[in-house]
mmCIF file of C-alpha atoms and ligand atoms in Angstrom:
data_model
loop_
_atom_site.group_PDB
_atom_site.id
_atom_site.type_symbol
_atom_site.label_atom_id
_atom_site.label_comp_id
_atom_site.label_asym_id
_atom_site.label_seq_id
_atom_site.Cartn_x
_atom_site.Cartn_y
_atom_site.Cartn_z
ATOM 1 C CA UNK A 565 122.572 123.288 86.082
ATOM 2 C CA UNK A 566 120.055 121.635 83.843
ATOM 3 C CA UNK A 567 117.674 120.594 86.554
ATOM 4 C CA UNK A 568 116.476 122.361 89.661
ATOM 5 C CA UNK A 569 113.366 120.343 90.474
ATOM 6 C CA UNK A 570 113.526 118.286 93.673
ATOM 7 C CA UNK A 571 114.769 114.764 93.314
ATOM 8 C CA UNK A 572 111.498 113.125 94.276
ATOM 9 C CA UNK A 573 109.795 115.070 91.476
ATOM 10 C CA UNK A 574 112.178 113.559 88.967
ATOM 11 C CA UNK A 575 111.808 110.123 90.373
ATOM 12 C CA UNK A 576 108.038 110.033 90.406
ATOM 13 C CA UNK A 577 107.759 111.390 86.895
ATOM 14 C CA UNK A 578 107.503 108.471 84.520
ATOM 15 C CA UNK A 579 109.147 108.167 81.145
ATOM 16 C CA UNK A 580 109.084 105.594 78.443
ATOM 17 C CA UNK A 581 112.206 104.025 77.100
ATOM 18 C CA UNK A 582 113.232 103.891 73.488
ATOM 19 C CA UNK A 583 110.671 102.708 71.038
ATOM 20 C CA UNK A 584 111.352 99.575 69.129
ATOM 21 C CA UNK A 585 111.907 100.262 65.435
ATOM 22 C CA UNK A 586 111.609 96.706 64.332
ATOM 23 C CA UNK A 587 110.483 94.004 66.689
ATOM 24 C CA UNK A 588 110.748 91.249 64.140
ATOM 25 C CA UNK A 589 113.926 89.704 65.527
ATOM 26 C CA UNK A 590 112.548 89.263 69.007
ATOM 27 C CA UNK A 591 109.089 88.360 67.850
ATOM 28 C CA UNK A 592 110.630 85.624 65.752
ATOM 29 C CA UNK A 593 111.862 84.245 69.035
ATOM 30 C CA UNK A 594 108.315 84.154 70.279
ATOM 31 C CA UNK A 595 108.661 87.146 72.597
ATOM 32 C CA UNK A 596 106.043 89.726 73.204
ATOM 33 C CA UNK A 597 106.712 93.122 74.672
ATOM 34 C CA UNK A 598 106.129 93.670 78.357
ATOM 35 C CA UNK A 599 102.542 94.428 79.229
ATOM 36 C CA UNK A 600 101.775 97.690 81.028
ATOM 37 C CA UNK A 601 102.847 97.966 84.694
ATOM 38 C CA UNK A 602 102.610 94.648 86.431
ATOM 39 C CA UNK A 603 103.751 95.346 89.922
ATOM 40 C CA UNK A 604 102.185 96.895 92.916
ATOM 41 C CA UNK A 605 104.115 97.567 96.066
ATOM 42 C CA UNK A 606 103.017 95.997 99.291
ATOM 43 C CA UNK A 607 105.049 95.767 102.451
ATOM 44 C CA UNK A 608 105.114 93.005 105.010
ATOM 45 C CA UNK A 609 105.802 93.188 108.697
ATOM 46 C CA UNK A 610 109.563 92.934 108.186
ATOM 47 C CA UNK A 611 109.343 96.088 106.046
ATOM 48 C CA UNK A 612 110.592 94.323 102.982
ATOM 49 C CA UNK A 613 109.034 95.195 99.688
ATOM 50 C CA UNK A 614 107.021 92.441 98.079
ATOM 51 C CA UNK A 615 106.016 92.433 94.507
ATOM 52 C CA UNK A 616 102.638 91.264 93.456
ATOM 53 C CA UNK A 617 101.857 90.637 89.877
ATOM 54 C CA UNK A 618 98.570 90.855 88.105
ATOM 55 C CA UNK A 619 99.344 89.127 84.835
ATOM 56 C CA UNK A 620 100.739 85.717 84.106
ATOM 57 C CA UNK A 621 101.485 85.334 80.450
ATOM 58 C CA UNK A 622 103.952 82.788 79.137
ATOM 59 C CA UNK A 623 106.538 84.055 76.686
ATOM 60 C CA UNK A 624 108.138 81.213 74.836
ATOM 61 C CA UNK A 625 111.736 81.403 73.785
ATOM 62 C CA UNK A 626 112.463 79.536 70.619
ATOM 63 C CA UNK A 627 113.299 76.304 72.287
ATOM 64 C CA UNK A 628 114.466 72.903 71.234
ATOM 65 C CA UNK A 629 114.710 69.740 73.250
ATOM 66 C CA UNK A 630 117.175 69.716 76.095
ATOM 67 C CA UNK A 631 119.963 67.501 74.823
ATOM 68 C CA UNK A 632 120.606 64.387 76.841
ATOM 69 C CA UNK A 633 124.136 63.555 77.926
ATOM 70 C CA UNK A 634 125.753 60.158 78.287
ATOM 71 C CA UNK A 635 125.378 59.001 81.875
ATOM 72 C CA UNK A 636 128.853 57.823 82.674
ATOM 73 C CA UNK A 637 130.787 60.994 82.146
ATOM 74 C CA UNK A 638 132.311 62.870 85.090
ATOM 75 C CA UNK A 639 130.439 65.983 86.229
ATOM 76 C CA UNK A 640 132.367 68.802 84.656
ATOM 77 C CA UNK A 641 132.086 71.866 82.502
ATOM 78 C CA UNK A 642 134.412 71.651 79.580
ATOM 79 C CA UNK A 643 135.960 74.485 77.640
ATOM 80 C CA UNK A 644 136.320 72.337 74.568
ATOM 81 C CA UNK A 645 132.778 71.122 74.861
ATOM 82 C CA UNK A 646 131.686 67.832 73.393
ATOM 83 C CA UNK A 647 128.153 69.135 73.540
ATOM 84 C CA UNK A 648 125.432 67.473 71.538
ATOM 85 C CA UNK A 649 124.503 70.867 70.187
ATOM 86 C CA UNK A 650 125.007 71.092 66.507
ATOM 87 C CA UNK A 651 128.409 72.544 65.579
ATOM 88 C CA UNK A 652 128.419 76.246 64.935
ATOM 89 C CA UNK A 653 128.445 77.373 61.386
ATOM 90 C CA UNK A 654 131.887 78.893 60.621
ATOM 91 C CA UNK A 655 130.053 81.647 58.755
ATOM 92 C CA UNK A 656 128.928 82.894 62.137
ATOM 93 C CA UNK A 657 132.395 84.228 62.728
ATOM 94 C CA UNK A 658 132.490 86.400 59.644
ATOM 95 C CA UNK A 659 132.766 90.026 60.591
ATOM 96 C CA UNK A 660 129.370 91.669 60.530
ATOM 97 C CA UNK A 661 127.420 88.459 60.970
ATOM 98 C CA UNK A 662 125.605 88.611 64.271
ATOM 99 C CA UNK A 663 124.909 85.319 65.962
ATOM 100 C CA UNK A 664 121.687 84.993 67.859
ATOM 101 C CA UNK A 665 120.871 83.586 71.248
ATOM 102 C CA UNK A 666 119.844 79.935 71.567
ATOM 103 C CA UNK A 667 117.683 78.478 74.280
ATOM 104 C CA UNK A 668 116.785 74.890 75.091
ATOM 105 C CA UNK A 669 113.704 73.679 76.935
ATOM 106 C CA UNK A 670 112.887 76.928 78.711
ATOM 107 C CA UNK A 671 110.316 79.665 78.556
ATOM 108 C CA UNK A 672 110.298 83.272 79.729
ATOM 109 C CA UNK A 673 107.172 84.314 81.562
ATOM 110 C CA UNK A 674 105.828 86.377 84.400
ATOM 111 C CA UNK A 675 105.855 85.011 87.897
ATOM 112 C CA UNK A 676 105.772 86.389 91.430
ATOM 113 C CA UNK A 677 109.200 88.058 90.980
ATOM 114 C CA UNK A 678 108.531 89.700 87.635
ATOM 115 C CA UNK A 679 109.728 88.010 84.472
ATOM 116 C CA UNK A 680 111.605 84.799 85.038
ATOM 117 C CA UNK A 681 112.884 81.713 83.268
ATOM 118 C CA UNK A 682 110.946 78.468 83.652
ATOM 119 C CA UNK A 683 111.476 74.868 82.594
ATOM 120 C CA UNK A 684 109.337 74.032 79.568
ATOM 121 C CA UNK A 685 109.722 70.303 80.276
ATOM 122 C CA UNK A 686 110.960 67.967 83.002
ATOM 123 C CA UNK A 687 114.720 67.944 83.445
ATOM 124 C CA UNK A 688 116.048 64.670 84.812
ATOM 125 C CA UNK A 689 119.169 64.789 86.991
ATOM 126 C CA UNK A 690 122.289 64.101 84.974
ATOM 127 C CA UNK A 691 125.850 63.736 86.157
ATOM 128 C CA UNK A 692 127.089 66.794 84.353
ATOM 129 C CA UNK A 693 125.951 70.324 83.909
ATOM 130 C CA UNK A 694 124.121 71.088 80.703
ATOM 131 C CA UNK A 695 123.393 74.170 78.679
ATOM 132 C CA UNK A 696 119.969 75.833 78.573
ATOM 133 C CA UNK A 697 120.947 79.170 77.045
ATOM 134 C CA UNK A 698 123.824 80.380 74.917
ATOM 135 C CA UNK A 699 124.224 84.100 74.461
ATOM 136 C CA UNK A 700 126.917 85.389 72.106
ATOM 137 C CA UNK A 701 129.139 88.284 73.118
ATOM 138 C CA UNK A 702 127.844 90.435 70.246
ATOM 139 C CA UNK A 703 124.517 90.832 72.035
ATOM 140 C CA UNK A 704 126.039 91.896 75.352
ATOM 141 C CA UNK A 705 127.141 95.211 76.799
ATOM 142 C CA UNK A 706 130.348 94.656 78.710
ATOM 143 C CA UNK A 707 132.903 96.996 80.287
ATOM 144 C CA UNK A 708 136.137 95.981 81.956
ATOM 145 C CA UNK A 709 135.992 96.581 85.702
ATOM 146 C CA UNK A 710 139.323 98.366 85.734
ATOM 147 C CA UNK A 711 141.146 100.956 83.682
ATOM 148 C CA UNK A 712 141.822 101.133 80.793
ATOM 149 C CA UNK A 713 138.112 100.927 79.947
ATOM 150 C CA UNK A 714 137.501 98.227 77.383
ATOM 151 C CA UNK A 715 134.159 97.480 75.810
ATOM 152 C CA UNK A 716 133.090 94.075 74.510
ATOM 153 C CA UNK A 717 131.819 94.436 71.852
ATOM 154 C CA UNK A 718 133.583 97.697 71.158
ATOM 155 C CA UNK A 719 130.565 99.802 70.149
ATOM 156 C CA UNK A 720 131.826 103.278 71.090
ATOM 157 C CA UNK A 721 133.480 104.993 68.123
ATOM 158 C CA UNK A 722 136.816 106.689 68.692
ATOM 159 C CA UNK A 723 136.378 110.278 69.853
ATOM 160 C CA UNK A 724 132.707 109.939 70.847
ATOM 161 C CA UNK A 725 132.033 112.188 73.874
ATOM 162 C CA UNK A 726 130.318 109.369 75.798
ATOM 163 C CA UNK A 727 133.795 107.920 76.232
ATOM 164 C CA UNK A 728 134.970 111.083 78.030
ATOM 165 C CA UNK A 729 131.931 110.878 80.293
ATOM 166 C CA UNK A 730 132.663 107.236 81.101
ATOM 167 C CA UNK A 731 136.309 108.126 81.606
ATOM 168 C CA UNK A 732 135.379 110.803 84.137
ATOM 169 C CA UNK A 733 133.816 108.250 86.523
ATOM 170 C CA UNK A 734 135.507 107.056 89.684
ATOM 171 C CA UNK A 735 137.162 103.739 88.747
ATOM 172 C CA UNK A 736 136.528 102.346 92.232
ATOM 173 C CA UNK A 737 132.876 103.155 92.792
ATOM 174 C CA UNK A 738 131.095 104.110 89.580
ATOM 175 C CA UNK A 739 130.767 100.864 87.627
ATOM 176 C CA UNK A 740 126.980 101.326 87.541
ATOM 177 C CA UNK A 741 127.245 104.845 86.039
ATOM 178 C CA UNK A 742 129.584 103.541 83.329
ATOM 179 C CA UNK A 743 127.251 100.681 82.472
ATOM 180 C CA UNK A 744 124.245 103.029 82.439
ATOM 181 C CA UNK A 745 126.080 105.281 79.943
ATOM 182 C CA UNK A 746 126.870 102.295 77.745
ATOM 183 C CA UNK A 747 123.257 101.077 77.886
ATOM 184 C CA UNK A 748 121.889 104.501 76.895
ATOM 185 C CA UNK A 749 124.477 104.741 74.152
ATOM 186 C CA UNK A 750 123.428 101.315 72.792
ATOM 187 C CA UNK A 751 119.745 102.412 72.698
ATOM 188 C CA UNK A 752 120.855 105.263 70.461
ATOM 189 C CA UNK A 753 123.015 103.186 68.068
ATOM 190 C CA UNK A 754 121.376 102.391 64.796
ATOM 191 C CA UNK A 755 120.460 98.707 64.516
ATOM 192 C CA UNK A 756 121.809 97.877 67.947
ATOM 193 C CA UNK A 757 120.187 94.807 69.475
ATOM 194 C CA UNK A 758 119.373 96.731 72.680
ATOM 195 C CA UNK A 759 116.968 98.971 70.806
ATOM 196 C CA UNK A 760 114.818 95.869 70.462
ATOM 197 C CA UNK A 761 115.587 94.362 73.824
ATOM 198 C CA UNK A 762 114.679 97.557 75.680
ATOM 199 C CA UNK A 763 111.011 96.641 75.243
ATOM 200 C CA UNK A 764 111.571 93.664 77.533
ATOM 201 C CA UNK A 765 113.203 95.620 80.323
ATOM 202 C CA UNK A 766 111.024 96.831 83.179
ATOM 203 C CA UNK A 767 110.021 100.470 82.854
ATOM 204 C CA UNK A 768 110.540 102.945 85.708
ATOM 205 C CA UNK A 769 107.158 102.217 87.241
ATOM 206 C CA UNK A 770 107.651 98.445 86.979
ATOM 207 C CA UNK A 771 111.140 98.389 88.440
ATOM 208 C CA UNK A 772 111.340 97.802 92.198
ATOM 209 C CA UNK A 773 114.840 99.286 92.473
ATOM 210 C CA UNK A 774 115.060 101.663 95.436
ATOM 211 C CA UNK A 775 117.012 104.057 93.233
ATOM 212 C CA UNK A 776 113.650 104.879 91.703
ATOM 213 C CA UNK A 777 111.840 105.059 95.026
ATOM 214 C CA UNK A 778 110.156 108.282 96.120
ATOM 215 C CA UNK A 779 110.944 109.869 99.469
ATOM 216 C CA UNK A 780 107.636 108.470 100.707
ATOM 217 C CA UNK A 781 108.686 104.940 99.677
ATOM 218 C CA UNK A 782 112.018 105.344 101.440
ATOM 219 C CA UNK A 783 110.340 106.490 104.649
ATOM 220 C CA UNK A 784 108.017 103.486 104.487
ATOM 221 C CA UNK A 785 111.026 101.183 104.591
ATOM 222 C CA UNK A 786 111.426 102.140 108.271
ATOM 223 C CA UNK A 787 115.146 101.494 107.882
ATOM 224 C CA UNK A 788 116.918 104.825 108.181
ATOM 225 C CA UNK A 789 120.321 103.407 107.204
ATOM 226 C CA UNK A 790 119.011 101.902 104.013
ATOM 227 C CA UNK A 791 116.929 104.996 103.214
ATOM 228 C CA UNK A 792 119.935 107.254 103.724
ATOM 229 C CA UNK A 793 122.172 105.026 101.549
ATOM 230 C CA UNK A 794 119.565 105.138 98.792
ATOM 231 C CA UNK A 795 119.210 108.930 99.038
ATOM 232 C CA UNK A 796 122.987 109.228 98.579
ATOM 233 C CA UNK A 797 122.892 106.884 95.602
ATOM 234 C CA UNK A 798 120.023 108.817 94.021
ATOM 235 C CA UNK A 799 121.945 112.046 94.527
ATOM 236 C CA UNK A 800 125.144 110.596 93.085
ATOM 237 C CA UNK A 801 123.300 109.554 89.890
ATOM 238 C CA UNK A 802 121.438 112.870 89.692
ATOM 239 C CA UNK A 803 124.625 114.941 90.117
ATOM 240 C CA UNK A 804 126.404 112.870 87.484
ATOM 241 C CA UNK A 805 123.551 113.511 85.063
ATOM 242 C CA UNK A 806 123.562 117.236 85.857
ATOM 243 C CA UNK A 807 127.321 117.430 85.337
ATOM 244 C CA UNK A 808 127.273 115.732 81.952
ATOM 245 C CA UNK A 809 123.835 116.457 80.520
ATOM 246 C CA UNK A 810 124.042 120.246 80.940
ATOM 247 C CA UNK A 811 122.638 122.681 78.392
ATOM 248 C CA UNK A 812 125.984 122.935 76.547
ATOM 249 C CA UNK A 813 126.346 119.167 76.078
ATOM 250 C CA UNK A 814 126.524 117.975 72.461
ATOM 251 C CA UNK A 815 123.253 116.775 70.966
ATOM 252 C CA UNK A 816 124.567 113.225 70.632
ATOM 253 C CA UNK A 817 124.936 113.187 74.418
ATOM 254 C CA UNK A 818 121.771 115.110 75.250
ATOM 255 C CA UNK A 819 119.517 112.764 73.336
ATOM 256 C CA UNK A 820 120.756 109.740 75.316
ATOM 257 C CA UNK A 821 119.017 110.915 78.508
ATOM 258 C CA UNK A 822 117.008 114.089 78.085
ATOM 259 C CA UNK A 823 115.835 113.961 81.681
ATOM 260 C CA UNK A 824 117.385 112.651 84.896
ATOM 261 C CA UNK A 825 114.650 110.025 85.310
ATOM 262 C CA UNK A 826 115.886 108.263 82.224
ATOM 263 C CA UNK A 827 119.457 108.277 83.456
ATOM 264 C CA UNK A 828 118.507 107.058 86.933
ATOM 265 C CA UNK A 829 116.375 104.331 85.356
ATOM 266 C CA UNK A 830 119.434 103.239 83.325
ATOM 267 C CA UNK A 831 121.520 103.137 86.521
ATOM 268 C CA UNK A 832 118.854 100.997 88.166
ATOM 269 C CA UNK A 833 118.950 98.634 85.158
ATOM 270 C CA UNK A 834 122.738 98.432 85.501
ATOM 271 C CA UNK A 835 122.543 97.722 89.221
ATOM 272 C CA UNK A 836 119.770 95.157 89.110
ATOM 273 C CA UNK A 837 120.819 93.325 85.929
ATOM 274 C CA UNK A 838 124.634 93.436 85.892
ATOM 275 C CA UNK A 839 126.495 90.156 86.040
ATOM 276 C CA UNK A 840 130.153 90.195 87.117
ATOM 277 C CA UNK A 841 132.409 87.637 85.551
ATOM 278 C CA UNK A 842 135.937 87.065 84.526
ATOM 279 C CA UNK A 843 135.868 86.562 80.790
ATOM 280 C CA UNK A 844 138.534 85.662 78.307
ATOM 281 C CA UNK A 845 138.473 87.370 74.941
ATOM 282 C CA UNK A 846 141.392 86.447 72.720
ATOM 283 C CA UNK A 847 144.544 86.819 74.804
ATOM 284 C CA UNK A 848 142.811 89.050 77.360
ATOM 285 C CA UNK A 849 141.388 87.879 80.631
ATOM 286 C CA UNK A 850 139.222 90.601 82.142
ATOM 287 C CA UNK A 851 137.045 91.113 85.184
ATOM 288 C CA UNK A 852 133.969 92.535 83.559
ATOM 289 C CA UNK A 853 130.648 94.213 84.358
ATOM 290 C CA UNK A 854 128.183 92.670 81.953
ATOM 291 C CA UNK A 855 124.649 93.284 80.764
ATOM 292 C CA UNK A 856 123.600 90.008 79.191
ATOM 293 C CA UNK A 857 120.227 89.860 77.489
ATOM 294 C CA UNK A 858 118.021 86.842 78.294
ATOM 295 C CA UNK A 859 120.369 85.714 81.102
ATOM 296 C CA UNK A 860 119.266 88.872 82.928
ATOM 297 C CA UNK A 861 115.750 87.405 83.124
ATOM 298 C CA UNK A 862 116.901 84.804 85.646
ATOM 299 C CA UNK A 863 115.719 85.511 89.173
ATOM 300 C CA UNK A 864 117.758 84.931 92.315
ATOM 301 C CA UNK A 865 117.742 82.020 94.726
ATOM 302 C CA UNK A 866 120.136 80.969 97.477
ATOM 303 C CA UNK A 867 119.485 77.428 96.302
ATOM 304 C CA UNK A 868 119.853 77.992 92.585
ATOM 305 C CA UNK A 869 119.446 75.270 90.002
ATOM 306 C CA UNK A 870 121.520 77.091 87.357
ATOM 307 C CA UNK A 871 124.825 78.925 87.027
ATOM 308 C CA UNK A 872 126.719 80.969 84.472
ATOM 309 C CA UNK A 873 129.753 79.804 82.534
ATOM 310 C CA UNK A 874 131.886 81.720 80.073
ATOM 311 C CA UNK A 875 132.666 79.630 76.997
ATOM 312 C CA UNK A 876 135.920 80.992 75.748
ATOM 313 C CA UNK A 877 136.231 79.233 72.420
ATOM 314 C CA UNK A 878 133.341 81.079 70.783
ATOM 315 C CA UNK A 879 132.728 83.858 73.330
ATOM 316 C CA UNK A 880 129.368 82.765 74.616
ATOM 317 C CA UNK A 881 127.800 82.997 78.022
ATOM 318 C CA UNK A 882 126.236 79.681 78.875
ATOM 319 C CA UNK A 883 123.450 79.325 81.394
ATOM 320 C CA UNK A 884 123.840 75.802 82.712
ATOM 321 C CA UNK A 885 121.715 73.546 84.871
ATOM 322 C CA UNK A 886 123.667 72.181 87.865
ATOM 323 C CA UNK A 887 124.961 68.670 87.551
ATOM 324 C CA UNK A 888 122.610 66.261 89.304
ATOM 325 C CA UNK A 889 119.750 68.768 89.303
ATOM 326 C CA UNK A 890 116.176 67.704 88.755
ATOM 327 C CA UNK A 891 113.748 70.357 87.566
ATOM 328 C CA UNK A 892 110.073 69.770 86.938
ATOM 329 C CA UNK A 893 108.241 71.340 84.027
ATOM 330 C CA UNK A 894 107.005 74.776 85.083
ATOM 331 C CA UNK A 895 109.577 75.192 87.889
ATOM 332 C CA UNK A 896 111.597 78.356 87.904
ATOM 333 C CA UNK A 897 115.240 78.382 86.904
ATOM 334 C CA UNK A 898 117.364 80.560 89.156
ATOM 335 C CA UNK A 899 120.924 81.654 89.843
ATOM 336 C CA UNK A 900 122.565 83.002 92.997
ATOM 337 C CA UNK A 901 123.154 86.742 92.455
ATOM 338 C CA UNK A 902 125.531 87.395 95.331
ATOM 339 C CA UNK A 903 126.536 84.563 97.576
ATOM 340 C CA UNK A 904 127.520 85.607 101.090
ATOM 341 C CA UNK A 905 125.870 89.037 100.970
ATOM 342 C CA UNK A 906 123.628 90.618 103.562
ATOM 343 C CA UNK A 907 119.954 91.184 102.895
ATOM 344 C CA UNK A 908 120.600 94.924 102.908
ATOM 345 C CA UNK A 909 122.736 94.547 99.824
ATOM 346 C CA UNK A 910 119.890 92.797 98.029
ATOM 347 C CA UNK A 911 117.508 95.618 98.935
ATOM 348 C CA UNK A 912 119.995 98.281 97.841
ATOM 349 C CA UNK A 913 120.855 96.748 94.558
ATOM 350 C CA UNK A 914 117.856 94.673 93.507
ATOM 351 C CA UNK A 915 114.931 96.076 95.477
ATOM 352 C CA UNK A 916 114.019 92.854 97.239
ATOM 353 C CA UNK A 917 115.026 91.131 100.422
ATOM 354 C CA UNK A 918 115.393 87.432 100.739
ATOM 355 C CA UNK A 919 113.635 85.355 103.409
ATOM 356 C CA UNK A 920 116.894 83.393 103.855
ATOM 357 C CA UNK A 921 119.165 85.175 106.322
ATOM 358 C CA UNK A 922 122.712 84.279 105.400
ATOM 359 C CA UNK A 923 124.688 86.719 107.499
ATOM 360 C CA UNK A 924 124.058 87.756 111.122
HETATM 361 C C1 SAM B 1032 118.147 90.355 86.866
HETATM 362 S S1 SAM B 1032 116.524 90.901 87.069
HETATM 363 C C2 SAM B 1032 115.595 89.404 86.869
HETATM 364 C C3 SAM B 1032 114.431 89.584 85.910
HETATM 365 C C4 SAM B 1032 113.307 90.391 86.469
HETATM 366 N N1 SAM B 1032 112.483 89.565 87.347
HETATM 367 C C5 SAM B 1032 112.451 91.042 85.392
HETATM 368 O O1 SAM B 1032 111.213 91.082 85.536
HETATM 369 O O2 SAM B 1032 113.017 91.536 84.415
HETATM 370 C C6 SAM B 1032 116.566 91.212 88.786
HETATM 371 C C7 SAM B 1032 115.271 91.714 89.378
HETATM 372 O O3 SAM B 1032 114.325 90.643 89.471
HETATM 373 C C8 SAM B 1032 113.628 90.674 90.713
HETATM 374 N N2 SAM B 1032 114.020 89.477 91.486
HETATM 375 C C9 SAM B 1032 114.967 88.585 91.168
HETATM 376 N N3 SAM B 1032 115.022 87.582 92.068
HETATM 377 C C10 SAM B 1032 114.103 87.851 93.003
HETATM 378 C C11 SAM B 1032 113.698 87.208 94.211
HETATM 379 N N4 SAM B 1032 114.253 86.083 94.624
HETATM 380 N N5 SAM B 1032 112.697 87.796 94.929
HETATM 381 C C12 SAM B 1032 112.107 88.941 94.523
HETATM 382 N N6 SAM B 1032 112.461 89.615 93.395
HETATM 383 C C13 SAM B 1032 113.442 89.072 92.639
HETATM 384 C C14 SAM B 1032 114.091 91.949 91.405
HETATM 385 O O4 SAM B 1032 113.206 92.947 91.018
HETATM 386 C C15 SAM B 1032 115.447 92.212 90.785
HETATM 387 O O5 SAM B 1032 115.811 93.578 90.820
#
């Protein structure tokens, strides 16, 4: 086995994720890399973990005015959109031409729940939903939820050993391990967008996921069920890494996650940032586990003002403001991560618990 050190040693040992070769693309969008660790753990009486943040620095997306919609149209989301957005340039669809993300009237900045998305101007209630972000499929990392494994975009070359590793996962339970493998693979692909975007993901010491918690942190939860579930999850990720990142593994696998901390960090990214959607790509309709840059900066609320919509005609994820929603400049834009789930599930997967109790 490649690793014999105790799990908590691995998990408390920090690592830094891939270095950005060329930040120009993101900097053009007005982004700056994450500052050094922003969070400190503090626990309240209900034993939930609260995040406190020390920095508040606005990060502006390249934004244009939120388009206004005619008032007398029914509230609907249309596939064949008659959006006021300028029509897409047909050249965008040429093979090899990567489209970029577009954002309207929002900014990305730090708030009490880490990075979030905020209204850059007042949004008046309109009768139909409207777009604030469009993210093209080329920038995403998506895997079908069921066999046969399909990747959108299809970035894994035929015969690459990472495919065998993904293929060895349990189709029922291991979606997060598959997505973590794909994420690490993307970091290693020359000119892949995620090499740049990785600088905007929380590092291991910034991420409140309980997968990265030490034994001491788990004991502090004072919830033995949750602590024991998290220990099992940590072990599952560690054993998977040990099985596949052994000393005889090919270099192109080894370099993806040289230590278990990096792999477990990638699993925590998958768990806390994955969006599940049914998407249509060509003739295929697929339930999909998706890592969607920029959309993954939206924080959760049980009373969200935004939602996700898959735009089939040009394979874009749209983040849309609810019909009839008013949002004031500076207010946070949110989505509902998991409607109808227990608080425990939020703690397990996202590292926070919600003050709103939705299930007994
Ligand atoms: C999809 S990411 C959202 C972006 C994230 N805030 C960041 O800094 O990158 C999900 C993570 O954001 C934080 N988060 C989202 N909604 C939250 C909420 N309502 N309360 C506390 N933390 C939240 C949790 O750390 C969660 O694991």
